[in-house]
C-alpha cells in the first residue's frame, strides 16, 4: 500500500470530520430549544445561500471532499490492521447490546414521565405513571419483550393524534430491537429464567411464564441478527427526517437557534449556511445509515454530533438524546448488520485481495 496515499487519505478524512463536527451544534432536535417557526422557506434560503459564491464553494467543496475521502478509503484501505483489531474487540461487547438498549430507552422514559411529556418534549401529555413504569421495567429487565411491545404500541397509537412524535421516531426501532434481542444480562428476566429452568427449584413449580418465554425465544431467535439492521434503518429515517423537515424545508427554527446561541461566532459563516449545512449533513448521514454505508464511521460521527450539541446548546433537554446515544453506540459495536452496502464492499475487498494474492503467487 502506498504510504503517501494513505497519509493523504488520512488527512482528508480528518479534515472532513472536522468540517462535519463544526456544523453539528446547529443539528439535532432544534425545536427542543427554539419555538421560532418563521423565516424563509427552504428553497428560498437555499437559493439565497447558493447565490454567494463562497457559500456555494464551501457546500460543493464539502460534498466533493466527502466523496473523494470515501473513494480513497475504499481504494487504499488505510489502517486495515487497526480496524480489524477494533472489529474483533467490539465483537466481545455484543452480549452487552441488550442491556445498552434497555438503558437507552428506559432512562429517557422515566425522565419523560417525571418531566410531563410523552416520548418527545414537543408532546406535552402527562402520562407519568405509564411512562415511569415502562422505563423501570426496561431498566430492571423484567418482562422486557412484552414491555417493549407495549411501548411500541403506545407510540404508534398516539402518533396520528400527535404528529410531533416523529421527532422521537428513534423509539420505534429501539422498541423493535429490544423485542428481537430480549433482555440480555444483567436482567431480572435472566435471573428468573435461570431459577425457573433449574429442576428442583420451588419457584420453577409456580412460574407462570417460563414456558411461554422459552417458546417465544425460539420463535425470535432466527431474527435476532436483524436487530442492527432495524436500528440502522430507523436511525437513518430519523436523521433524514430531521434534516429535511426541521432544516431544509422549514429553516426558520434553525436560523433562530444559530442566532440564539451566536453560532456564527464559533464558525464565522453565513447563518443560512449553518442551517443548510446542518440539514444536508443530517440528510447525508441518514441516507448512509439507511443504506449501511460506513456504518461504524457514521455512528462515531453521530456520537460526536450529539456530544457537541449538548455543549453547544446548554438548555437542550439531555434526556431527549439518550436514546440516540445508546442506539448509535450499539451500531458502533455491531456494525451494519445484514442487508447493508458495507457487507457488499467487504466482500468485494476480500475478493480483490484474494485475486491479488493469487496473481502474486502466479508471478512467483
Short mmCIF file of C-alpha atoms in Angstrom, two decimals, residues 187 232 290:
data_model
loop_
_atom_site.label_atom_id
_atom_site.label_comp_id
_atom_site.label_asym_id
_atom_site.label_seq_id
_atom_site.Cartn_x
_atom_site.Cartn_y
_atom_site.Cartn_z
CA UNK A 187 -31.65 -8.55 33.96
CA UNK A 232 -29.63 1.40 11.46
CA UNK A 290 -30.22 3.64 5.83
#
